[in-house]
PDB file of C-alpha atoms in Angstrom:
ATOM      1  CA  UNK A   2      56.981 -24.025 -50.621  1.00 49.00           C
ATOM      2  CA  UNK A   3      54.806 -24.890 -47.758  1.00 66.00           C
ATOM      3  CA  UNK A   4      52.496 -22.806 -46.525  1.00 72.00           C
ATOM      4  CA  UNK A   5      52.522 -21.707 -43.010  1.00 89.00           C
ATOM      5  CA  UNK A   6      49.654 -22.488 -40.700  1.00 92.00           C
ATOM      6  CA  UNK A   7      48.577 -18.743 -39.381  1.00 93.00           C
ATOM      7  CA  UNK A   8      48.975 -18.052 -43.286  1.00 92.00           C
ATOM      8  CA  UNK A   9      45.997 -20.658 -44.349  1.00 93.00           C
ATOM      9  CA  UNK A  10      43.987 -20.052 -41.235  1.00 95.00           C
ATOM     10  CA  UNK A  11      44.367 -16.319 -42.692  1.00 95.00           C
ATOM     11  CA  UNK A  12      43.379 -17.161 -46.107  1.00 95.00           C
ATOM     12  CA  UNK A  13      40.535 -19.630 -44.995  1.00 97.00           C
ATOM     13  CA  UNK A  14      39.203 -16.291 -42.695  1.00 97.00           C
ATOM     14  CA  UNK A  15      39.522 -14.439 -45.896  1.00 97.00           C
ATOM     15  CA  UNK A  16      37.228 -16.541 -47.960  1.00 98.00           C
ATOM     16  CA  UNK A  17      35.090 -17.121 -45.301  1.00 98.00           C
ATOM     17  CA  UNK A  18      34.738 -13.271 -45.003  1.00 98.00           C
ATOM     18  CA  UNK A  19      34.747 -12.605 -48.675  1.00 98.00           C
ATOM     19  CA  UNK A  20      31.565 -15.425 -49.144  1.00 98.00           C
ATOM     20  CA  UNK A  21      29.721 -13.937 -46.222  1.00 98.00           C
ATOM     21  CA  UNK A  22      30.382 -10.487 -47.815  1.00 98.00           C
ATOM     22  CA  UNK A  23      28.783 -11.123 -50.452  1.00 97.00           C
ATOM     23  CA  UNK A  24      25.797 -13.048 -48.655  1.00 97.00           C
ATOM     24  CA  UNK A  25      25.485  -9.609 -46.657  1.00 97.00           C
ATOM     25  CA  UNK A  26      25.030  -7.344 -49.769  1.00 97.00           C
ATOM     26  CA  UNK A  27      22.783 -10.069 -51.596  1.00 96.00           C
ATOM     27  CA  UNK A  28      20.667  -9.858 -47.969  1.00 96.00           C
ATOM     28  CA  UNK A  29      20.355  -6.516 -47.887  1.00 96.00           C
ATOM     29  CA  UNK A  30      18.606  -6.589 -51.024  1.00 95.00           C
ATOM     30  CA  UNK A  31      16.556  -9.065 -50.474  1.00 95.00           C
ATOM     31  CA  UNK A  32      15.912  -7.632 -46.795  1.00 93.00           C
ATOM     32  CA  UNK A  33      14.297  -4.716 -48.925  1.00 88.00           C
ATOM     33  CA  UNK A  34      11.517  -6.800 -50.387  1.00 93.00           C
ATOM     34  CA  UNK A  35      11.310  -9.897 -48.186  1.00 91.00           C
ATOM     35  CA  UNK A  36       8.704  -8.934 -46.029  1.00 90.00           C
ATOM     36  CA  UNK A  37       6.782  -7.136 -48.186  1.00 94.00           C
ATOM     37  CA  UNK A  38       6.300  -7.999 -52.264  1.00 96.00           C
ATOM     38  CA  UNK A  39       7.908 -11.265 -51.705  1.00 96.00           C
ATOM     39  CA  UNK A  40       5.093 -12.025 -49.428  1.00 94.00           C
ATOM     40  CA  UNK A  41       2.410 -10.616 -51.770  1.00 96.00           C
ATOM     41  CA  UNK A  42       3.359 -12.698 -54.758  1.00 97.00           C
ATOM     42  CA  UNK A  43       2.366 -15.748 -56.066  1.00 98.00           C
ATOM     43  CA  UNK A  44       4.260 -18.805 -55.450  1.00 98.00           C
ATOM     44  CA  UNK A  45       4.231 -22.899 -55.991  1.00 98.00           C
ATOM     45  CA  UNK A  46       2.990 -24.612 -53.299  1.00 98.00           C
ATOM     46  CA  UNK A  47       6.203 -26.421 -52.783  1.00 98.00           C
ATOM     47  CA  UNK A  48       8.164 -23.235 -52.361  1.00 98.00           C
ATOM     48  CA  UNK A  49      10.128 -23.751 -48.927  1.00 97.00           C
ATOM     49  CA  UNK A  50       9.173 -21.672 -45.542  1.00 95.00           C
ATOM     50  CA  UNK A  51      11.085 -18.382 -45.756  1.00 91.00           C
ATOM     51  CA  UNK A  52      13.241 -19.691 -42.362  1.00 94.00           C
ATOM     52  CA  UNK A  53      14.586 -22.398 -44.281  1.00 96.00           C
ATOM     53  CA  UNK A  54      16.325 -20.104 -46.664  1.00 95.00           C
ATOM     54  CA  UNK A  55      18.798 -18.279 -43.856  1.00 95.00           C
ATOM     55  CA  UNK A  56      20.148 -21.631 -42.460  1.00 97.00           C
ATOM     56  CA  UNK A  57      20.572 -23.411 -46.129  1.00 98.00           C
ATOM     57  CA  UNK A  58      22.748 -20.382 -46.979  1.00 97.00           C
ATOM     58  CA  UNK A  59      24.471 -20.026 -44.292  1.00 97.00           C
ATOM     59  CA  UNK A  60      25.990 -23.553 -45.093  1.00 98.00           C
ATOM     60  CA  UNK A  61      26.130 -23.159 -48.666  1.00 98.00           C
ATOM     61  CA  UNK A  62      28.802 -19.685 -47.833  1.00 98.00           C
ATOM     62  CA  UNK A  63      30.724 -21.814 -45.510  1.00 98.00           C
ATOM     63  CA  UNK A  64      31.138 -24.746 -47.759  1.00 98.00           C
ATOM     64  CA  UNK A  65      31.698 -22.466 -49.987  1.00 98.00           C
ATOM     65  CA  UNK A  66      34.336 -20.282 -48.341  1.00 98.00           C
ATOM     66  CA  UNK A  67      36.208 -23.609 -47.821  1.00 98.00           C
ATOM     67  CA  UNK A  68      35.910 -25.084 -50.772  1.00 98.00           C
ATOM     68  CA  UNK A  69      38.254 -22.191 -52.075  1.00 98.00           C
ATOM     69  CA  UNK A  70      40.780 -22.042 -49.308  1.00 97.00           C
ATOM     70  CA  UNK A  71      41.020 -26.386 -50.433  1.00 97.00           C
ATOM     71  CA  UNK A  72      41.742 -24.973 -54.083  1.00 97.00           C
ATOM     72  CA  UNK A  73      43.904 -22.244 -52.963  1.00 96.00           C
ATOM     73  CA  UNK A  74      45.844 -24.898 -50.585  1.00 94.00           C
ATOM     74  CA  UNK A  75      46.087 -27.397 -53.073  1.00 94.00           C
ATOM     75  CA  UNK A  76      47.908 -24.810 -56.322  1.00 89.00           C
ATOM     76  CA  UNK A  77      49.997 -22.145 -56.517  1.00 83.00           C
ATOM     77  CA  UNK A  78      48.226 -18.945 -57.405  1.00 86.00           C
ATOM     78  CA  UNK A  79      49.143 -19.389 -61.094  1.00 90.00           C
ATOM     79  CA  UNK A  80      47.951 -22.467 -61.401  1.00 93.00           C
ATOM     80  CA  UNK A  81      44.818 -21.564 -59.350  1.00 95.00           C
ATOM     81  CA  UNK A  82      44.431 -18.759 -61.031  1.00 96.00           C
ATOM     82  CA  UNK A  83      41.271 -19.840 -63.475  1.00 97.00           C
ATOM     83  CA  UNK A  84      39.803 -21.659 -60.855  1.00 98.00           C
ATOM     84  CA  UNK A  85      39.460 -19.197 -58.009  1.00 98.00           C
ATOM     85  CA  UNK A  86      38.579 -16.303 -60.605  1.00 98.00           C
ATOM     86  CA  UNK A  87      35.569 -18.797 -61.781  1.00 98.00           C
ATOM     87  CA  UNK A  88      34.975 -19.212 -58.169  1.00 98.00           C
ATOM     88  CA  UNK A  89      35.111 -14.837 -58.137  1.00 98.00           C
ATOM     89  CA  UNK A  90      32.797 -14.493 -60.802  1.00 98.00           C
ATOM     90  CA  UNK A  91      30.020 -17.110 -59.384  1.00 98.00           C
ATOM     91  CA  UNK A  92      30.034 -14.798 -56.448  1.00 98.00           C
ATOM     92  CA  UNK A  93      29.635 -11.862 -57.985  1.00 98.00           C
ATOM     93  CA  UNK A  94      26.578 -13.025 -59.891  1.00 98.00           C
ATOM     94  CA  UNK A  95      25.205 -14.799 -57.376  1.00 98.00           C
ATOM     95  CA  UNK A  96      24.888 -11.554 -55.484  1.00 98.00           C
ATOM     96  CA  UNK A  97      23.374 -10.098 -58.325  1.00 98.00           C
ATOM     97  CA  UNK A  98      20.522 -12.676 -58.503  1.00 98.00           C
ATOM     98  CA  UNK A  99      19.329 -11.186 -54.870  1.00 97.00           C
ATOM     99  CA  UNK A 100      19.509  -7.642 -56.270  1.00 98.00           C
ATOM    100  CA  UNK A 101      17.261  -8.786 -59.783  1.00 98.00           C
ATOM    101  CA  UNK A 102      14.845 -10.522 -58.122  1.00 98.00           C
ATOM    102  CA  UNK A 103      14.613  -8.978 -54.729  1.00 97.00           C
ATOM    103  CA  UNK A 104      16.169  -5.461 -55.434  1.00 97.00           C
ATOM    104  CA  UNK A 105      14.564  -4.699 -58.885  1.00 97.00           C
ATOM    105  CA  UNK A 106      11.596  -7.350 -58.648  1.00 98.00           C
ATOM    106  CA  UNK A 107      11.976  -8.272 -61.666  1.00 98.00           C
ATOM    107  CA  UNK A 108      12.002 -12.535 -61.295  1.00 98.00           C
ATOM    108  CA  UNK A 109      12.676 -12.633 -65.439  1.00 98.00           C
ATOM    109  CA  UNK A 110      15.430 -11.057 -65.436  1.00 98.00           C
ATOM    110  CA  UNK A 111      16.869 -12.790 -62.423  1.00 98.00           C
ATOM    111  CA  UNK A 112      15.813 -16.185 -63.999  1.00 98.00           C
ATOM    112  CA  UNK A 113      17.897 -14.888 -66.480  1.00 98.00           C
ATOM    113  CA  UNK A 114      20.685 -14.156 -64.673  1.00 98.00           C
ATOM    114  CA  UNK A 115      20.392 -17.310 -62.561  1.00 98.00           C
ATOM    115  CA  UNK A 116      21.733 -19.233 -65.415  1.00 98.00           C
ATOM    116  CA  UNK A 117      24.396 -17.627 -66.064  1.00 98.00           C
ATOM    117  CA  UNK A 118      24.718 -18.089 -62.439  1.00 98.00           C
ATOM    118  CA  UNK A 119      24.525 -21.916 -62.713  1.00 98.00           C
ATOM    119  CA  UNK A 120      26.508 -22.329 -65.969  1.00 98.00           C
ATOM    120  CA  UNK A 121      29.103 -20.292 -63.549  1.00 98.00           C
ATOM    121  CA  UNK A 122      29.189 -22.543 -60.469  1.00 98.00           C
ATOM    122  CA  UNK A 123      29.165 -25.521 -63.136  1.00 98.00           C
ATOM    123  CA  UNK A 124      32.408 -24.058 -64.706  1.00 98.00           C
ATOM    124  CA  UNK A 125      33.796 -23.760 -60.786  1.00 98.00           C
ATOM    125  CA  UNK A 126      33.538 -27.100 -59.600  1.00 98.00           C
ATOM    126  CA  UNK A 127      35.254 -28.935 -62.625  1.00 98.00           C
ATOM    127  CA  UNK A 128      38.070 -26.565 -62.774  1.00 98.00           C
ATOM    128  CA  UNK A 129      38.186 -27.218 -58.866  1.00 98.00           C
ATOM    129  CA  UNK A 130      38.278 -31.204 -59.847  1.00 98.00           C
ATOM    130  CA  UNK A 131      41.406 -30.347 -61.371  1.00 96.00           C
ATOM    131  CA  UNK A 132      43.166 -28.854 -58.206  1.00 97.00           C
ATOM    132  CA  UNK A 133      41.004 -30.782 -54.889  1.00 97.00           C
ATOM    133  CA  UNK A 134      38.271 -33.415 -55.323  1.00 98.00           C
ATOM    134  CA  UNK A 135      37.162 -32.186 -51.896  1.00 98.00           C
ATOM    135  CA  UNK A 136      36.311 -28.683 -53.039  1.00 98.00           C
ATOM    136  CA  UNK A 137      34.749 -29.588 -56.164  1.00 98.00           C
ATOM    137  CA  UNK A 138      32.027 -31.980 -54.211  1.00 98.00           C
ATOM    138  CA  UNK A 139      32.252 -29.571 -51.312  1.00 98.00           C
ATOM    139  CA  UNK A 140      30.291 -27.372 -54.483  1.00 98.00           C
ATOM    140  CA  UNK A 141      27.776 -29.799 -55.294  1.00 98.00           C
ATOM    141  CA  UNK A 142      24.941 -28.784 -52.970  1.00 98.00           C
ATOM    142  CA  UNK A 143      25.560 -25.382 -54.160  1.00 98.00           C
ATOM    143  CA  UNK A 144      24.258 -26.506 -57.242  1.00 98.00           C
ATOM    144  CA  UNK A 145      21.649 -28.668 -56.328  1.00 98.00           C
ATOM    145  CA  UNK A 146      20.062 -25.423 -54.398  1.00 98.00           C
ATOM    146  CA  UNK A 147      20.662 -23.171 -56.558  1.00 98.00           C
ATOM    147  CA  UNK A 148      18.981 -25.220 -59.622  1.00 98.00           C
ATOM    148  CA  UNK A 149      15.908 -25.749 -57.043  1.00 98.00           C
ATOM    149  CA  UNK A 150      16.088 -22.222 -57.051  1.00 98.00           C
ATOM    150  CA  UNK A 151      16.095 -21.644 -60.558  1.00 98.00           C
ATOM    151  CA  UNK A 152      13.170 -23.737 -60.992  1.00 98.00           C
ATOM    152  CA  UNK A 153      11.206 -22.136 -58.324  1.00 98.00           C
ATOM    153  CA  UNK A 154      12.578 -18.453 -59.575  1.00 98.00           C
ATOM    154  CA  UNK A 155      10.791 -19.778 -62.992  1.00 98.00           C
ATOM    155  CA  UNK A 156       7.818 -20.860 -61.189  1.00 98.00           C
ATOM    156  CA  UNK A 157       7.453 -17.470 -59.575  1.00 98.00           C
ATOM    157  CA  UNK A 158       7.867 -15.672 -62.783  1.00 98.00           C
ATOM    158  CA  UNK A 159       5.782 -17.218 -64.773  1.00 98.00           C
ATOM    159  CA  UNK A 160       2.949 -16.810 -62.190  1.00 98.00           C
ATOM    160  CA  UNK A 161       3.762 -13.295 -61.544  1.00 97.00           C
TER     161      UNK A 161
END
């Protein structure tokens, strides 16, 4: 059955706003501590300036956001059904990592957690392989960023 168009424009608002959610409750953690211990600990010299951070995420959620309307597009909902929780569950902890390390400021346990985190969006994009190509490399700078970020989250715990 084909799906109508106001039906995926619907969906592909839904994941957009569903991604951006949780970039809002991830911010407002790290909103908390950004300007204030962030600033006062100690970091690697290569660690990016703090404005790159709101523009590199803001592509990361749409490609994101996307890149699970392709999957949702491309199966049925049972078929999909693997995928797009994976997709559910990288979210969630994502979101988490913001409240560890910015939240609790506690950069061991989020290194911890950002792990999990990448062993998560690793599980997403090859069960997205399986249903679009497109989505699955649409997830690949997702990765790339967040395993800079894991390295620089161990960097800053281990200085800290």
């Amino acid at each position: 059955m084909k799906k109508s168009v106001a039906k995926q424009t619907a969906i592909l608002i839904l994941f957009q706003f569903v991604c951006f959610g949780a970039a809002a409750i991830g911010g407002a953690f790290t909103a908390t501590s950004v300007r204030t211990w962030y600033l006062e600990i100690a970091k690697p010299t290569w660690t990016p300036p703090s404005w790159v951070f709101g523009p590199v995420w803001t592509i990361l959620y749409v490609l994101m956001g996307v890149s699970a309307w392709l999957v949702w597009r491309a199966a049925p909902w049972p078929n999909a059904r693997v995928a797009l929780t994976l997709f559910g569950v990288q979210l969630v902890l994502n979101t988490a990592w913001s409240i560890l390390f910015f939240g609790a400021q506690n950069p061991g346990l989020a290194f911890l957690e950002i792990l999990l985190l990448w062993c998560a969006i690793v599980a997403t994009i090859v069960t997205f392989w399986r249903h679009s190509k497109t989505a699955s490399v649409m997830l690949a700078p997702y990765l790339c960023w967040s395993s800079f970020a894991a390295f620089l989250n161990y960097a800053i715990w281990q200085m800290n």
